[in-house]
């Protein structure tokens, strides 16, 4: 075969191959018709997909409150609407716990445990007979106490001649016997707080005397508190003008107990201050004037003269006054308090005793010495620092508390 024929055959085969390849490519591009089931599936309507929920929008920040429009004014002649009734505010009540007043026995505790009562208990402890030796020991215990020699001798004599034991332990029986005798010694005097209702002309006047350091000024205010609780209209006179801050102290206590105080100038004549207080008490219809006085001057002579002058001036301001002269004594001083009383009795006619600081001493027996030997009634006793710790004296309560069993 010739070479030209071979070339023509190759060219023909290549052309045929190109035609076949073109047909295959065209067949791939032509779309394939679906089957009848697929046709029906395509024609079925599809459910739309749920749209996504929109995200919540952020809340707007609160802006300033709109200003209130003023209410329209009513027309002239139109009746005004009644104003709303005010809502009453609930009142707050301040509750302050107030401690109960101390019993008198609390002020005599040291006397029972450390004073002559404790020594008497030791003498009669465990004994069944009252012989001369036991009586001698009891006499020593009483004579060395602060009840005074005369009072001690009278109790020992009564123990020798009148006591009759009833059997059993003798100690408790002796204490009951002595309690009865002490009550007899105190019973004949008008002890306790005086009402002062029978004065012919108001105000009633109490003049308080005593040396500095006895608690005189403080107890004047406590006394005013007692009378105020009884319904009296009370005024105080700060007559201790020679003591630094003495008038200021009484003024502070007066505010504390709700009682007015007449205060003068430092080193002013005490009689002048008390005269002004008496004039005010009369003008303003007070029921009671309590006058504090000086407690220390250069000598006892000066003090006595000053107290005499104050006594006279009070009598001029209020006829018949003072209606009570109260001597303030310190129970811790024992028999020295009795000696102080003699000085003041030289100056004025003392009518009663107020015994302070009874709770701070084992010398409570001085009450017996003052009442029996000096024949002066006990008006008040102080058994603590609180305003209610100044108590009117009661003889039966005192005797019972003095010999109370521990």
mmCIF file of N, CA, C and O in Angstrom, residues 6-52:
data_model
loop_
_atom_site.group_PDB
_atom_site.id
_atom_site.type_symbol
_atom_site.label_atom_id
_atom_site.label_comp_id
_atom_site.label_asym_id
_atom_site.label_seq_id
_atom_site.Cartn_x
_atom_site.Cartn_y
_atom_site.Cartn_z
ATOM 1 N N UNK A 6 -2.086 5.378 3.333
ATOM 2 C CA UNK A 6 -1.987 5.201 4.802
ATOM 3 C C UNK A 6 -2.282 6.512 5.485
ATOM 4 O O UNK A 6 -2.986 6.572 6.474
ATOM 5 N N UNK A 7 -1.794 7.614 4.957
ATOM 6 C CA UNK A 7 -2.028 8.930 5.581
ATOM 7 C C UNK A 7 -3.496 9.235 5.586
ATOM 8 O O UNK A 7 -4.073 9.732 6.535
ATOM 9 N N UNK A 8 -4.196 8.958 4.516
ATOM 10 C CA UNK A 8 -5.629 9.264 4.418
ATOM 11 C C UNK A 8 -6.416 8.435 5.435
ATOM 12 O O UNK A 8 -7.384 8.897 6.050
ATOM 13 N N UNK A 9 -6.003 7.157 5.584
ATOM 14 C CA UNK A 9 -6.702 6.301 6.570
ATOM 15 C C UNK A 9 -6.535 6.887 7.975
ATOM 16 O O UNK A 9 -7.476 6.945 8.751
ATOM 17 N N UNK A 10 -5.308 7.339 8.328
ATOM 18 C CA UNK A 10 -5.051 7.886 9.698
ATOM 19 C C UNK A 10 -5.876 9.124 9.915
ATOM 20 O O UNK A 10 -6.471 9.346 10.941
ATOM 21 N N UNK A 11 -5.925 9.969 8.858
ATOM 22 C CA UNK A 11 -6.697 11.203 9.002
ATOM 23 C C UNK A 11 -8.166 10.878 9.190
ATOM 24 O O UNK A 11 -8.882 11.476 9.996
ATOM 25 N N UNK A 12 -8.669 9.881 8.496
ATOM 26 C CA UNK A 12 -10.082 9.517 8.618
ATOM 27 C C UNK A 12 -10.404 8.997 10.023
ATOM 28 O O UNK A 12 -11.451 9.330 10.591
ATOM 29 N N UNK A 13 -9.489 8.172 10.530
ATOM 30 C CA UNK A 13 -9.715 7.655 11.907
ATOM 31 C C UNK A 13 -9.700 8.769 12.933
ATOM 32 O O UNK A 13 -10.491 8.777 13.896
ATOM 33 N N UNK A 14 -8.795 9.710 12.740
ATOM 34 C CA UNK A 14 -8.725 10.837 13.712
ATOM 35 C C UNK A 14 -9.986 11.650 13.665
ATOM 36 O O UNK A 14 -10.541 12.080 14.685
ATOM 37 N N UNK A 15 -10.542 11.848 12.442
ATOM 38 C CA UNK A 15 -11.765 12.623 12.321
ATOM 39 C C UNK A 15 -12.915 11.901 12.999
ATOM 40 O O UNK A 15 -13.751 12.502 13.692
ATOM 41 N N UNK A 16 -12.965 10.573 12.752
ATOM 42 C CA UNK A 16 -14.023 9.785 13.372
ATOM 43 C C UNK A 16 -13.945 9.859 14.907
ATOM 44 O O UNK A 16 -14.955 9.929 15.609
ATOM 45 N N UNK A 17 -12.704 9.790 15.399
ATOM 46 C CA UNK A 17 -12.517 9.872 16.856
ATOM 47 C C UNK A 17 -12.999 11.194 17.396
ATOM 48 O O UNK A 17 -13.637 11.281 18.449
ATOM 49 N N UNK A 18 -12.742 12.279 16.640
ATOM 50 C CA UNK A 18 -13.192 13.594 17.099
ATOM 51 C C UNK A 18 -14.697 13.668 17.141
ATOM 52 O O UNK A 18 -15.314 14.261 18.058
ATOM 53 N N UNK A 19 -15.374 13.058 16.135
ATOM 54 C CA UNK A 19 -16.847 13.083 16.092
ATOM 55 C C UNK A 19 -17.416 12.336 17.307
ATOM 56 O O UNK A 19 -18.385 12.772 17.955
ATOM 57 N N UNK A 20 -16.815 11.182 17.610
ATOM 58 C CA UNK A 20 -17.310 10.393 18.762
ATOM 59 C C UNK A 20 -17.148 11.172 20.078
ATOM 60 O O UNK A 20 -18.027 11.200 20.907
ATOM 61 N N UNK A 21 -16.028 11.801 20.247
ATOM 62 C CA UNK A 21 -15.777 12.550 21.489
ATOM 63 C C UNK A 21 -16.733 13.708 21.604
ATOM 64 O O UNK A 21 -17.258 14.011 22.687
ATOM 65 N N UNK A 22 -17.066 14.372 20.502
ATOM 66 C CA UNK A 22 -17.999 15.496 20.553
ATOM 67 C C UNK A 22 -19.375 15.010 20.915
ATOM 68 O O UNK A 22 -20.122 15.639 21.669
ATOM 69 N N UNK A 23 -19.778 13.812 20.382
ATOM 70 C CA UNK A 23 -21.104 13.294 20.714
ATOM 71 C C UNK A 23 -21.228 12.948 22.205
ATOM 72 O O UNK A 23 -22.252 13.192 22.853
ATOM 73 N N UNK A 24 -20.164 12.363 22.747
ATOM 74 C CA UNK A 24 -20.190 12.021 24.193
ATOM 75 C C UNK A 24 -20.321 13.267 25.052
ATOM 76 O O UNK A 24 -21.062 13.312 26.023
ATOM 77 N N UNK A 25 -19.584 14.304 24.694
ATOM 78 C CA UNK A 25 -19.643 15.545 25.476
ATOM 79 C C UNK A 25 -21.033 16.161 25.393
ATOM 80 O O UNK A 25 -21.544 16.664 26.402
ATOM 81 N N UNK A 26 -21.692 16.117 24.249
ATOM 82 C CA UNK A 26 -23.026 16.687 24.114
ATOM 83 C C UNK A 26 -24.034 15.864 24.913
ATOM 84 O O UNK A 26 -24.992 16.387 25.479
ATOM 85 N N UNK A 27 -23.859 14.586 24.981
ATOM 86 C CA UNK A 27 -24.779 13.744 25.759
ATOM 87 C C UNK A 27 -24.698 14.061 27.260
ATOM 88 O O UNK A 27 -25.688 14.021 27.986
ATOM 89 N N UNK A 28 -23.555 14.372 27.791
ATOM 90 C CA UNK A 28 -23.407 14.718 29.211
ATOM 91 C C UNK A 28 -24.108 16.012 29.546
ATOM 92 O O UNK A 28 -24.673 16.194 30.606
ATOM 93 N N UNK A 29 -24.132 16.978 28.615
ATOM 94 C CA UNK A 29 -24.741 18.269 28.898
ATOM 95 C C UNK A 29 -26.241 18.222 28.805
ATOM 96 O O UNK A 29 -26.937 19.057 29.361
ATOM 97 N N UNK A 30 -26.867 17.246 28.128
ATOM 98 C CA UNK A 30 -28.314 17.188 27.966
ATOM 99 C C UNK A 30 -28.932 16.727 29.287
ATOM 100 O O UNK A 30 -28.496 15.737 29.875
ATOM 101 N N UNK A 31 -30.035 17.428 29.860
ATOM 102 C CA UNK A 31 -30.638 17.067 31.174
ATOM 103 C C UNK A 31 -31.380 15.781 31.079
ATOM 104 O O UNK A 31 -32.064 15.512 30.089
ATOM 105 N N UNK A 32 -31.308 14.979 32.172
ATOM 106 C CA UNK A 32 -31.988 13.693 32.231
ATOM 107 C C UNK A 32 -33.370 13.899 32.775
ATOM 108 O O UNK A 32 -33.564 14.507 33.834
ATOM 109 N N UNK A 33 -34.413 13.397 32.087
ATOM 110 C CA UNK A 33 -35.792 13.556 32.528
ATOM 111 C C UNK A 33 -36.035 12.666 33.741
ATOM 112 O O UNK A 33 -35.649 11.480 33.754
ATOM 113 N N UNK A 34 -36.711 13.166 34.810
ATOM 114 C CA UNK A 34 -36.956 12.333 35.996
ATOM 115 C C UNK A 34 -38.025 11.332 35.721
ATOM 116 O O UNK A 34 -38.826 11.471 34.809
ATOM 117 N N UNK A 35 -38.096 10.327 36.646
ATOM 118 C CA UNK A 35 -39.131 9.306 36.556
ATOM 119 C C UNK A 35 -40.447 9.896 36.965
ATOM 120 O O UNK A 35 -40.514 10.976 37.567
ATOM 121 N N UNK A 36 -41.611 9.178 36.683
ATOM 122 C CA UNK A 36 -42.916 9.740 37.061
ATOM 123 C C UNK A 36 -43.040 9.986 38.550
ATOM 124 O O UNK A 36 -43.594 10.974 38.973
ATOM 125 N N UNK A 37 -42.525 9.033 39.425
ATOM 126 C CA UNK A 37 -42.619 9.265 40.895
ATOM 127 C C UNK A 37 -41.839 10.481 41.279
ATOM 128 O O UNK A 37 -42.270 11.291 42.111
ATOM 129 N N UNK A 38 -40.630 10.595 40.672
ATOM 130 C CA UNK A 38 -39.829 11.777 40.997
ATOM 131 C C UNK A 38 -40.494 13.027 40.517
ATOM 132 O O UNK A 38 -40.397 14.073 41.132
ATOM 133 N N UNK A 39 -41.230 12.896 39.352
ATOM 134 C CA UNK A 39 -41.932 14.063 38.815
ATOM 135 C C UNK A 39 -42.983 14.534 39.802
ATOM 136 O O UNK A 39 -43.128 15.711 40.048
ATOM 137 N N UNK A 40 -43.775 13.516 40.346
ATOM 138 C CA UNK A 40 -44.808 13.918 41.327
ATOM 139 C C UNK A 40 -44.191 14.493 42.598
ATOM 140 O O UNK A 40 -44.733 15.403 43.216
ATOM 141 N N UNK A 41 -43.078 13.994 43.043
ATOM 142 C CA UNK A 41 -42.415 14.516 44.266
ATOM 143 C C UNK A 41 -41.950 15.933 44.065
ATOM 144 O O UNK A 41 -42.017 16.764 44.960
ATOM 145 N N UNK A 42 -41.549 16.242 42.810
ATOM 146 C CA UNK A 42 -41.077 17.607 42.533
ATOM 147 C C UNK A 42 -42.238 18.541 42.502
ATOM 148 O O UNK A 42 -42.171 19.668 42.986
ATOM 149 N N UNK A 43 -43.388 18.055 41.934
ATOM 150 C CA UNK A 43 -44.527 18.951 41.820
ATOM 151 C C UNK A 43 -45.196 19.195 43.162
ATOM 152 O O UNK A 43 -45.948 20.141 43.323
ATOM 153 N N UNK A 44 -45.000 18.307 44.270
ATOM 154 C CA UNK A 44 -45.612 18.531 45.581
ATOM 155 C C UNK A 44 -45.023 19.789 46.212
ATOM 156 O O UNK A 44 -43.816 19.933 46.267
ATOM 157 N N UNK A 45 -45.916 20.678 46.729
ATOM 158 C CA UNK A 45 -45.366 21.929 47.336
ATOM 159 C C UNK A 45 -44.620 21.631 48.624
ATOM 160 O O UNK A 45 -45.081 20.879 49.469
ATOM 161 N N UNK A 46 -43.500 22.220 48.776
ATOM 162 C CA UNK A 46 -42.691 22.046 49.998
ATOM 163 C C UNK A 46 -43.071 23.093 51.035
ATOM 164 O O UNK A 46 -43.402 24.236 50.710
ATOM 165 N N UNK A 47 -43.058 22.641 52.366
ATOM 166 C CA UNK A 47 -43.368 23.577 53.479
ATOM 167 C C UNK A 47 -42.218 24.554 53.648
ATOM 168 O O UNK A 47 -41.060 24.170 53.646
ATOM 169 N N UNK A 48 -42.587 25.805 53.828
ATOM 170 C CA UNK A 48 -41.495 26.792 54.010
ATOM 171 C C UNK A 48 -40.804 26.607 55.357
ATOM 172 O O UNK A 48 -41.425 26.275 56.348
ATOM 173 N N UNK A 49 -39.543 26.809 55.355
ATOM 174 C CA UNK A 49 -38.779 26.713 56.607
ATOM 175 C C UNK A 49 -39.143 27.874 57.534
ATOM 176 O O UNK A 49 -39.352 28.995 57.081
ATOM 177 N N UNK A 50 -39.245 27.578 58.853
ATOM 178 C CA UNK A 50 -39.586 28.683 59.809
ATOM 179 C C UNK A 50 -38.496 29.736 59.826
ATOM 180 O O UNK A 50 -37.312 29.435 59.858
ATOM 181 N N UNK A 51 -38.996 30.946 59.811
ATOM 182 C CA UNK A 51 -38.036 32.061 59.861
ATOM 183 C C UNK A 51 -37.467 32.191 61.279
ATOM 184 O O UNK A 51 -38.170 31.976 62.279
ATOM 185 N N UNK A 52 -36.235 32.560 61.444
ATOM 186 C CA UNK A 52 -35.645 32.730 62.811
ATOM 187 C C UNK A 52 -36.304 33.898 63.540
ATOM 188 O O UNK A 52 -36.634 34.912 62.954
#
